[in-house]
Amino acid sequence: MPEIVVDNLTHTFGKGGAEALTVLEGINLTFENGSFTSIVGTSGCGKSTLLKMMAGLFDPSDGEMRLDGEVISGTDRRRGMVFQQDAVFPWMTVAKNISYGPRLRGASNSEQREIEAKWTEMVGLKGFEDRWPRELSGGMRKRVDIGRVYANDPDVLLMDEPFGALDAQTKERMQTDLLEAWQQSRKTVIFVTHDLEEAIFLSDRVVVMSARPGRIQHIENVDLPRPRKDEMRLTDEFIQIKRRLWGMLDH
Ligand SMILES: Nc1ncnc2c1ncn2[C@@H]1O[C@H](COP(=O)(O)OP(=O)(O)O)[C@@H](O)[C@H]1O
Ligand SMILES: [Mg+2]
């Protein structure tokens, strides 16, 4: 069964008012259960708006989105979101940050320890459980962010340029590690980025959006084998996809 369906969605900020701004128009998309999809498009084409609506932070002005047939409205832990800016709590250790959601929902101490152990390891922070966020690099704080969202055990992971602020080398390592965690958990991932190489490397499918109002311009299926390896970025097949998509983006 398809996991998320975006059905004829249009979004106009301030609809009906003098300052009305249509940022997304006529979007139809299906995200299959367990798939990894990236969304690319120039700045301002409505990528973050689309993702925030999927998270349930606000409703579209027209059309709807459904998760397993149920209309999405309001936030729910089934849909977890990671932003570019870290959302790590500076007053909690790595472990406490990671178990924050389950603790809020009344998980017992032993359940919390179990979740902390599992997810600190999965995001590559084993040994850093008792560190404070200020002692971590940007990449490590991002790992805490991802671990915390995973610890809520969402069905859908919404990621809005999560690695946008990281240096190239850290970014590549984070991409490989993200794929490894995804391969083990098989959540549905929707990943927004303006980095074409990142989108191709990670995804089963890359959705290219047009400039505002964002429409779907093209959907590219990426058939590179998994697990993805860094060397694949240099293959002809990879570079051809990148060139083709680059030509479609509004520069
Ligand atoms: N809350 C808001 N009210 C009015 N306009 C907004 C709001 N949020 C975003 N916008 C506008 O919508 C457009 C798309 O924004 P956004 O979804 O952030 O684009 P992207 O993530 O693709 O760069 C931009 O022109 C932005 O200024
Ligand atoms: Mg954005």
XYZ file of C-alpha atoms and ligand atoms in Angstrom, residues 11-14 19 21-24 39-52 58 160-161 192 194 209-210 212 214, ligand 1:
59
model
C -0.788 26.198 -1.492
C -1.357 29.921 -1.392
C -0.093 31.870 1.607
C -2.645 34.523 2.593
C -0.636 39.726 -0.548
C 1.337 34.170 -2.778
C 0.902 30.812 -4.497
C 4.023 28.752 -3.781
C 2.931 25.257 -4.834
C 13.001 16.716 -3.801
C 15.187 19.287 -5.549
C 14.409 22.724 -6.894
C 15.719 26.261 -6.733
C 15.438 28.298 -3.588
C 11.910 29.579 -2.978
C 10.096 26.950 -5.063
C 8.187 25.683 -2.031
C 10.180 22.625 -0.904
C 10.145 23.526 2.780
C 6.490 24.504 2.555
C 5.641 21.079 1.124
C 7.617 19.262 3.810
C 6.158 21.318 6.646
C -0.084 23.741 8.662
C 14.778 19.505 5.062
C 18.354 20.117 3.864
C 14.740 17.990 0.485
C 19.386 21.706 -3.428
C 10.417 21.069 -9.040
C 10.047 24.185 -11.165
C 7.748 29.298 -7.860
C 6.555 24.987 -7.499
N 4.673 31.568 6.325
C 4.850 32.157 5.129
N 4.094 33.197 4.748
C 4.243 33.764 3.538
N 5.137 33.366 2.600
C 5.914 32.327 2.927
C 5.840 31.663 4.199
N 6.750 30.667 4.227
C 7.373 30.695 3.044
N 6.885 31.694 2.253
C 7.306 32.003 0.894
O 7.022 30.863 0.100
C 8.015 30.660 -0.887
C 8.554 29.250 -0.767
O 9.270 29.105 0.434
P 9.962 27.759 0.865
O 8.946 26.678 0.911
O 10.711 28.038 2.104
O 10.954 27.492 -0.361
P 12.232 26.530 -0.493
O 12.289 25.674 0.724
O 11.998 25.755 -1.746
O 13.420 27.427 -0.628
C 9.063 31.746 -0.655
O 8.840 32.774 -1.573
C 8.812 32.197 0.762
O 9.169 33.544 0.928
